[in-house]
Backbone as a chain_set.jsonl record, in Angstrom:
{"seq": "MKVSARNVFTGKITSLTDGAVNAEVELTTAGGDRIIAIVTEGSVKSLGLVVGQDAIAYVKAPWVMVLTGDANVRFSARNQFAGKVTSVSKGAINAEVAIELPSGMVVYAVITHQAVLELGLKPGAAATALIKASQVVLGVR", "coords": {"N": [[16.54, -10.824, -5.159], [13.596, -10.371, -7.057], [10.403, -10.181, -7.635], [6.651, -9.794, -8.342], [5.287, -7.817, -7.466], [3.772, -5.047, -7.589], [3.748, -2.383, -5.462], [6.707, -1.5, -3.656], [7.76, -1.578, -0.601], [10.507, -0.46, 1.153], [11.438, -0.348, 4.526], [12.051, 0.228, 8.581], [10.492, -1.424, 10.85], [8.442, 0.176, 13.2], [6.822, -0.673, 14.965], [4.969, -3.305, 16.582], [2.447, -4.742, 17.12], [1.216, -7.461, 18.578], [-1.108, -10.7, 19.169], [-3.622, -13.208, 19.56], [-3.477, -14.985, 17.551], [-2.895, -12.73, 14.997], [-0.785, -10.424, 14.296], [-0.249, -7.218, 14.597], [1.767, -4.998, 12.362], [3.998, -1.715, 12.165], [5.58, -0.515, 9.843], [8.158, 2.416, 8.455], [8.959, 3.88, 6.29], [12.478, 5.341, 4.63], [11.223, 7.965, 3.57], [9.715, 8.407, 5.831], [6.969, 7.2, 5.139], [4.01, 5.023, 6.201], [3.029, 2.11, 6.819], [1.127, -0.08, 7.586], [0.791, -3.908, 8.772], [-1.1, -6.912, 8.475], [-0.302, -9.581, 10.04], [0.558, -13.34, 10.115], [0.263, -14.946, 13.601], [2.523, -16.902, 13.372], [4.024, -15.885, 11.828], [5.0, -13.622, 12.106], [7.252, -15.192, 14.034], [8.893, -16.911, 12.344], [9.231, -15.247, 10.844], [10.985, -14.08, 12.647], [10.607, -11.229, 13.35], [10.764, -8.025, 14.995], [11.292, -5.223, 16.461], [12.055, -2.263, 15.214], [13.317, -3.342, 13.021], [15.028, -3.76, 9.631], [12.785, -4.073, 7.247], [10.731, -5.437, 4.301], [7.801, -4.449, 2.743], [5.34, -5.672, 0.985], [2.67, -4.724, -1.933], [0.345, -6.329, -4.021], [-0.517, -4.111, -7.146], [-3.222, -4.662, -7.865], [-4.179, -4.405, -5.547], [-4.897, -2.355, -4.649], [-7.274, -0.286, -3.799], [-8.813, 2.813, -4.957], [-9.325, 6.718, -4.267], [-10.513, 9.284, -5.019], [-11.667, 13.191, -3.998], [-14.189, 13.98, -1.696], [-11.93, 14.088, 1.492], [-12.974, 13.666, 3.734], [-13.948, 11.54, 4.16], [-14.289, 8.339, 5.529], [-12.887, 5.161, 6.188], [-12.098, 1.795, 6.524], [-10.013, 0.648, 5.833], [-6.952, 0.374, 6.676], [-4.647, 1.491, 5.883], [-3.878, 4.567, 4.253], [-2.609, 6.602, 1.355], [-2.494, 9.812, 0.393], [-2.141, 11.675, -2.315], [-1.122, 12.333, -5.585], [-2.09, 12.156, -9.052], [0.281, 10.917, -10.789], [0.347, 9.107, -13.173], [-1.196, 7.708, -16.205], [-1.579, 4.938, -17.199], [-3.166, 3.048, -19.719], [-4.372, -0.147, -20.516], [-5.564, -2.819, -22.636], [-7.936, -4.073, -21.004], [-7.747, -3.227, -17.871], [-6.139, -0.079, -16.09], [-3.585, 1.29, -15.617], [-2.909, 3.01, -12.36], [-0.615, 5.341, -11.491], [0.303, 7.019, -8.284], [1.69, 9.918, -7.186], [3.358, 10.399, -4.325], [3.698, 12.951, -1.397], [6.409, 12.289, -0.033], [7.708, 11.323, -2.42], [7.377, 9.077, -3.126], [6.191, 6.686, -4.735], [2.829, 4.997, -5.348], [0.483, 2.675, -7.352], [-1.468, 1.444, -8.739], [-3.945, -1.272, -10.052], [-6.909, -0.607, -11.593], [-10.392, -0.141, -13.486], [-11.019, 0.589, -16.838], [-12.982, 2.226, -16.285], [-13.545, 2.955, -13.674], [-11.473, 4.822, -13.525], [-12.744, 7.117, -15.094], [-14.596, 7.642, -13.801], [-14.066, 8.32, -11.842], [-11.8, 10.637, -12.183], [-9.693, 10.599, -13.174], [-6.66, 11.437, -14.189], [-3.366, 12.544, -15.038], [-2.243, 15.298, -12.517], [-4.234, 14.862, -10.808], [-6.269, 15.078, -7.657], [-5.916, 12.097, -5.505], [-6.084, 9.216, -4.053], [-4.879, 6.093, -1.946], [-5.788, 3.696, -1.412], [-5.023, 0.6, 0.969], [-5.597, -2.386, 2.532], [-4.997, -3.343, 5.81], [-4.74, -6.275, 5.696], [-3.81, -6.959, 3.089], [-0.992, -6.403, 2.644], [2.201, -7.743, 2.227], [4.527, -8.951, 4.379], [8.78, -9.181, 4.192], [11.211, -10.318, 4.39], [15.017, -10.036, 5.108]], "CA": [[15.486, -11.579, -5.453], [12.726, -9.669, -7.828], [8.812, -9.847, -7.211], [5.598, -9.414, -9.232], [4.019, -6.816, -6.821], [4.648, -3.594, -7.402], [4.765, -1.964, -4.817], [7.1, -2.119, -2.658], [7.902, -0.615, 0.897], [11.186, -0.74, 2.414], [11.776, 0.677, 5.872], [12.394, -0.207, 9.696], [9.551, -1.763, 11.779], [8.611, 0.502, 14.326], [5.316, -1.024, 15.717], [4.326, -4.27, 16.648], [1.888, -5.791, 18.855], [1.177, -9.282, 19.376], [-2.179, -10.923, 19.348], [-3.934, -14.254, 19.6], [-3.865, -14.847, 16.264], [-2.649, -12.36, 14.047], [0.13, -8.844, 14.952], [-0.472, -5.358, 13.698], [3.302, -4.519, 12.209], [3.868, -1.071, 11.289], [6.962, -0.423, 8.903], [8.322, 3.34, 8.496], [9.903, 4.429, 5.05], [13.363, 6.339, 5.391], [10.596, 8.819, 2.967], [8.327, 8.586, 6.691], [5.387, 6.614, 4.997], [4.07, 4.707, 7.195], [2.347, 1.32, 6.136], [0.366, -1.093, 8.502], [0.847, -4.961, 7.596], [-1.692, -7.587, 9.821], [0.392, -11.287, 9.272], [0.099, -13.831, 11.25], [2.15, -14.925, 14.985], [3.839, -17.627, 12.804], [4.888, -15.025, 9.901], [6.122, -12.897, 13.457], [8.439, -16.184, 15.077], [9.156, -17.821, 11.697], [10.54, -14.389, 10.176], [11.909, -12.982, 13.496], [10.299, -9.269, 13.219], [10.749, -7.089, 16.403], [10.6, -3.739, 16.48], [13.569, -1.91, 14.895], [14.31, -4.216, 11.827], [14.566, -3.76, 8.627], [12.245, -5.157, 6.593], [10.278, -4.973, 3.327], [6.277, -4.488, 2.698], [4.699, -5.58, -0.665], [1.641, -4.734, -2.663], [0.547, -5.939, -5.751], [-1.287, -2.798, -7.735], [-4.607, -4.582, -8.15], [-4.828, -4.767, -4.448], [-4.856, -1.121, -4.3], [-8.34, 1.079, -4.179], [-8.153, 4.421, -5.525], [-10.493, 7.183, -4.015], [-11.095, 10.976, -5.096], [-12.533, 13.465, -3.846], [-13.932, 14.013, -0.003], [-11.112, 13.793, 2.267], [-13.504, 13.437, 5.437], [-14.718, 10.043, 4.324], [-13.771, 7.845, 6.843], [-12.528, 3.662, 5.776], [-12.065, 0.554, 7.028], [-8.56, 0.657, 5.376], [-5.818, 1.202, 7.941], [-3.217, 2.543, 5.137], [-4.128, 5.8, 3.291], [-1.682, 7.588, 0.484], [-2.917, 10.795, -0.492], [-0.979, 12.154, -3.047], [-1.395, 13.332, -6.957], [-1.724, 11.144, -10.357], [1.65, 10.924, -12.423], [0.414, 8.754, -15.106], [-2.194, 6.25, -16.075], [-1.46, 3.844, -18.927], [-4.17, 2.609, -20.615], [-3.971, -1.777, -21.048], [-6.568, -3.496, -23.371], [-8.672, -4.398, -19.967], [-7.508, -2.32, -17.336], [-5.283, 0.852, -16.424], [-2.522, 1.62, -14.235], [-2.472, 4.685, -11.99], [0.363, 5.891, -10.415], [-0.002, 8.129, -7.052], [3.221, 10.246, -6.358], [3.065, 10.467, -2.302], [4.435, 13.69, -0.616], [7.491, 11.694, 0.285], [8.229, 10.778, -3.407], [6.862, 7.55, -3.405], [4.373, 6.224, -5.655], [2.195, 3.433, -5.23], [0.289, 2.25, -8.197], [-2.876, 0.714, -8.72], [-4.577, -1.118, -11.189], [-8.146, 0.235, -11.457], [-10.851, -0.411, -14.396], [-11.352, 1.916, -17.212], [-14.137, 2.785, -16.334], [-13.273, 3.656, -12.98], [-10.789, 5.468, -13.81], [-13.651, 7.837, -15.847], [-15.54, 7.966, -12.973], [-12.874, 9.368, -10.407], [-11.582, 11.821, -13.749], [-8.442, 10.209, -12.413], [-5.537, 12.264, -15.085], [-2.174, 13.686, -14.076], [-1.946, 16.334, -11.658], [-5.185, 15.146, -10.155], [-5.664, 14.246, -6.049], [-5.835, 10.974, -5.005], [-5.357, 8.418, -2.409], [-4.161, 5.141, -2.757], [-6.194, 2.418, 0.052], [-4.885, -0.501, 0.851], [-6.116, -2.784, 3.837], [-3.47, -4.233, 6.375], [-4.242, -7.995, 5.361], [-3.07, -7.179, 1.206], [0.154, -6.233, 3.02], [2.929, -9.167, 2.557], [6.225, -8.703, 4.505], [9.755, -9.866, 4.197], [13.051, -9.669, 5.946], [15.975, -10.265, 3.67]], "C": [[14.339, -10.646, -6.001], [11.623, -10.303, -7.546], [8.116, -9.7, -8.357], [4.753, -8.206, -8.608], [4.954, -5.584, -7.307], [4.843, -2.535, -6.82], [5.455, -2.294, -4.048], [7.571, -1.171, -1.883], [9.105, -0.441, 1.434], [11.448, 0.342, 3.424], [12.187, -0.405, 7.644], [10.758, -0.726, 9.926], [9.607, -1.234, 13.002], [7.505, 0.45, 15.168], [5.476, -2.351, 15.371], [3.444, -4.882, 17.503], [1.49, -7.135, 18.646], [-0.519, -9.826, 19.328], [-2.351, -12.169, 19.057], [-3.284, -14.954, 18.261], [-2.424, -14.703, 15.028], [-1.775, -11.317, 15.128], [-0.222, -7.968, 13.703], [1.558, -5.465, 13.718], [3.395, -3.081, 11.218], [5.298, -1.168, 11.195], [6.753, 1.152, 8.508], [9.323, 3.346, 7.259], [11.148, 5.56, 5.921], [12.25, 7.701, 4.819], [9.687, 9.462, 4.382], [7.07, 8.213, 6.408], [5.61, 5.382, 6.171], [3.038, 3.173, 6.44], [2.067, 0.016, 7.33], [0.051, -2.615, 7.555], [-0.115, -5.974, 9.072], [-1.078, -8.884, 9.125], [-0.033, -11.936, 10.936], [1.022, -14.19, 12.32], [3.035, -15.91, 14.518], [4.582, -17.186, 11.77], [5.778, -14.284, 11.35], [7.333, -13.714, 13.737], [9.507, -16.703, 13.552], [10.69, -16.261, 10.729], [11.486, -13.495, 11.108], [11.455, -11.736, 13.597], [10.011, -8.91, 14.548], [10.942, -5.82, 15.953], [12.329, -3.21, 15.745], [14.732, -2.79, 13.865], [14.146, -3.681, 10.292], [13.52, -5.046, 8.259], [11.099, -4.714, 5.043], [8.924, -5.482, 3.079], [5.901, -4.492, 1.135], [3.057, -5.685, -0.524], [1.37, -4.852, -3.941], [-1.307, -4.94, -5.782], [-2.975, -3.303, -7.61], [-5.287, -4.539, -6.967], [-5.224, -3.488, -3.704], [-6.372, -0.444, -4.696], [-8.034, 2.623, -4.643], [-9.379, 5.376, -5.084], [-9.802, 9.107, -4.417], [-12.393, 11.322, -4.101], [-12.872, 13.628, -2.304], [-12.879, 13.319, 0.888], [-11.902, 13.228, 3.762], [-13.918, 12.532, 5.724], [-13.575, 9.072, 5.198], [-13.949, 5.975, 6.03], [-11.955, 2.894, 6.503], [-10.279, 0.035, 6.751], [-7.274, 1.202, 6.085], [-4.722, 2.267, 7.02], [-4.002, 3.564, 3.635], [-3.459, 6.664, 2.761], [-2.353, 8.297, -0.059], [-1.969, 11.683, -0.976], [-1.869, 12.975, -4.226], [-0.611, 12.222, -7.948], [-0.422, 11.602, -11.02], [0.993, 10.456, -13.671], [-0.794, 7.95, -14.759], [-1.753, 5.631, -17.338], [-2.334, 3.067, -18.848], [-3.69, 1.024, -20.939], [-5.425, -2.082, -21.482], [-8.012, -3.98, -22.314], [-8.769, -3.507, -18.558], [-7.161, -1.139, -17.162], [-4.164, 0.983, -15.04], [-2.583, 2.902, -13.834], [-1.177, 4.717, -11.258], [0.018, 7.448, -9.711], [1.443, 8.301, -6.624], [2.265, 10.737, -4.42], [3.29, 12.03, -1.916], [5.689, 13.887, -0.385], [8.181, 11.36, -1.344], [8.296, 9.466, -4.019], [6.592, 7.2, -4.078], [4.199, 4.732, -5.299], [1.247, 3.616, -6.537], [-0.696, 0.62, -7.845], [-3.495, 0.397, -9.899], [-5.938, -1.391, -10.637], [-8.831, -0.509, -13.218], [-10.805, 0.621, -14.875], [-12.364, 2.729, -16.723], [-14.327, 3.476, -15.193], [-12.584, 4.972, -13.099], [-11.122, 7.424, -14.601], [-13.936, 8.828, -15.149], [-14.804, 9.156, -12.247], [-12.271, 10.503, -11.385], [-10.389, 11.39, -12.666], [-7.21, 11.055, -14.103], [-3.762, 13.053, -14.311], [-2.239, 14.621, -13.31], [-3.242, 16.315, -10.777], [-5.095, 14.559, -8.58], [-6.198, 12.967, -5.864], [-5.493, 10.082, -3.916], [-5.922, 7.08, -2.502], [-4.976, 4.314, -1.067], [-5.609, 0.728, 0.339], [-5.213, -1.517, 1.947], [-4.978, -3.73, 4.193], [-3.489, -5.832, 5.807], [-3.615, -8.03, 3.805], [-1.836, -7.279, 1.715], [1.471, -7.741, 3.366], [4.238, -8.692, 2.867], [6.851, -9.684, 3.983], [10.733, -9.424, 4.35], [13.552, -10.253, 4.806], [17.215, -11.319, 5.248]], "O": [[14.044, -9.899, -5.068], [11.934, -11.371, -7.019], [8.732, -9.486, -9.401], [3.751, -7.725, -9.137], [6.151, -5.306, -7.373], [5.693, -1.712, -7.159], [5.2, -3.356, -3.481], [7.81, -0.038, -2.299], [8.909, -0.158, 2.616], [11.621, 1.547, 3.236], [12.533, -1.586, 7.636], [9.896, -0.36, 9.126], [10.36, -1.658, 13.879], [7.219, 1.331, 15.978], [5.938, -2.731, 14.295], [3.762, -5.483, 18.529], [2.605, -7.655, 18.685], [-1.224, -8.845, 19.561], [-1.483, -12.647, 18.326], [-2.245, -15.554, 18.536], [-1.605, -15.461, 14.508], [-1.925, -11.3, 16.349], [-0.376, -8.044, 12.484], [2.337, -5.815, 14.605], [3.079, -3.05, 10.029], [6.079, -1.657, 12.011], [5.607, 1.508, 8.234], [10.425, 2.804, 7.348], [11.082, 6.203, 6.969], [12.318, 8.648, 5.603], [9.1, 10.543, 4.333], [6.105, 8.611, 7.059], [6.603, 4.948, 6.756], [2.346, 3.442, 5.458], [2.983, -0.678, 7.771], [-0.483, -2.754, 6.455], [0.103, -5.816, 10.273], [-1.276, -9.198, 7.951], [-0.486, -11.564, 12.019], [2.228, -13.95, 12.263], [4.168, -15.988, 14.994], [5.426, -17.729, 11.056], [6.985, -14.432, 11.537], [8.424, -13.143, 13.719], [10.723, -16.839, 13.69], [11.862, -16.207, 10.357], [12.319, -12.646, 10.795], [12.306, -11.028, 14.136], [9.098, -9.435, 15.187], [10.603, -5.55, 14.801], [13.415, -3.779, 15.851], [15.953, -2.928, 13.801], [13.073, -3.212, 9.911], [13.402, -6.215, 8.628], [10.788, -3.529, 4.922], [8.706, -6.692, 3.14], [6.098, -3.603, 0.307], [2.355, -6.258, 0.309], [1.742, -4.114, -4.853], [-2.373, -4.943, -5.166], [-3.859, -2.497, -7.318], [-6.515, -4.587, -6.902], [-5.705, -3.422, -2.573], [-6.577, -0.112, -5.864], [-7.0, 3.285, -4.558], [-10.487, 4.979, -5.445], [-8.834, 9.752, -4.014], [-13.352, 10.697, -3.647], [-11.923, 13.438, -1.544], [-12.919, 12.097, 1.035], [-11.393, 12.52, 4.63], [-14.297, 12.212, 6.85], [-12.363, 9.198, 5.368], [-14.974, 5.638, 5.438], [-11.145, 3.397, 7.281], [-9.6, -0.759, 7.403], [-6.773, 2.321, 5.972], [-4.209, 3.345, 7.322], [-4.435, 3.262, 2.523], [-3.429, 7.725, 3.384], [-2.986, 7.87, -1.024], [-1.158, 12.326, -0.31], [-2.783, 13.791, -4.103], [0.497, 11.685, -7.927], [-0.284, 12.618, -11.701], [0.973, 10.991, -14.779], [-1.276, 7.613, -13.678], [-1.698, 6.206, -18.425], [-2.379, 2.3, -17.886], [-2.658, 0.9, -21.599], [-6.381, -1.68, -20.819], [-9.076, -4.218, -22.886], [-9.882, -3.122, -18.199], [-7.719, -0.474, -18.035], [-4.208, 0.745, -13.833], [-2.393, 3.854, -14.592], [-0.937, 3.894, -10.374], [-0.333, 8.514, -10.217], [2.195, 7.513, -6.05], [1.243, 11.116, -3.847], [2.481, 12.478, -2.729], [6.259, 14.977, -0.408], [9.389, 11.127, -1.292], [8.925, 8.957, -4.946], [7.254, 8.009, -4.728], [4.937, 3.772, -5.079], [1.175, 4.794, -6.889], [-0.665, -0.448, -7.233], [-3.704, 1.246, -10.765], [-6.212, -2.078, -9.654], [-8.122, -1.163, -13.983], [-10.638, 1.645, -14.211], [-12.399, 3.95, -16.874], [-15.05, 4.471, -15.224], [-13.103, 6.046, -12.797], [-10.392, 8.413, -14.67], [-13.829, 10.047, -15.287], [-14.945, 10.376, -12.156], [-12.547, 11.583, -10.863], [-10.279, 11.843, -11.527], [-7.711, 10.701, -15.17], [-3.414, 13.794, -13.391], [-2.565, 15.317, -14.272], [-3.535, 17.297, -10.095], [-4.198, 13.802, -8.209], [-7.356, 12.956, -6.28], [-4.676, 10.308, -3.023], [-7.038, 6.811, -2.948], [-4.6, 4.499, 0.091], [-6.042, -0.194, -0.351], [-4.564, -0.886, 2.781], [-4.299, -4.497, 3.51], [-2.473, -6.474, 5.54], [-3.012, -9.019, 3.389], [-1.281, -8.311, 1.338], [1.562, -8.455, 4.364], [4.999, -8.165, 2.056], [6.363, -10.694, 3.476], [11.107, -8.255, 4.44], [12.973, -10.779, 3.856], [18.278, -11.857, 4.939]]}, "num_chains": 1, "name": "protein.A"}
C-alpha cells in the first residue's frame, strides 16, 4: 500500500489506554522512537489494536511543527522528536525540512519559507519536531 503521508513510523504497540470515547496508543519503533496516537475506541475495535501488535503510524508533513532554541519549553504536543536538520528543500510556497533523530529515523515537516528563516533552519541545526497525538493516523496490516 502506498500513502501520501511523508512520515511513516513502523513498530509495535507498547501501550494502549482505553477511554470512554478515545484511546491513547503508544507505538515504539525498532530504533526506540515512541509516538503517541489518540484514536477513537471504534478504531481500536475495528483495527483490533492490542499491546504487542505490529502497527504503522502516519503523519502528514504539514501537520508537523518545528521548534528551535530553548529545550526547556513545555508543549501540549505529546510527540516531541529532537534531532538535527539534514536538509531544507525550498518549494514555490513552502519548504520541506528533514530532521534526523538520534535513532536514524527522519521526520519531515512542511513549513513556510518565513518560518525557515525565523528559526534559522539549515543542515546541522538542532531542531525538534512536534506532533499532536490527534494528528497521528494508525494502520495495521
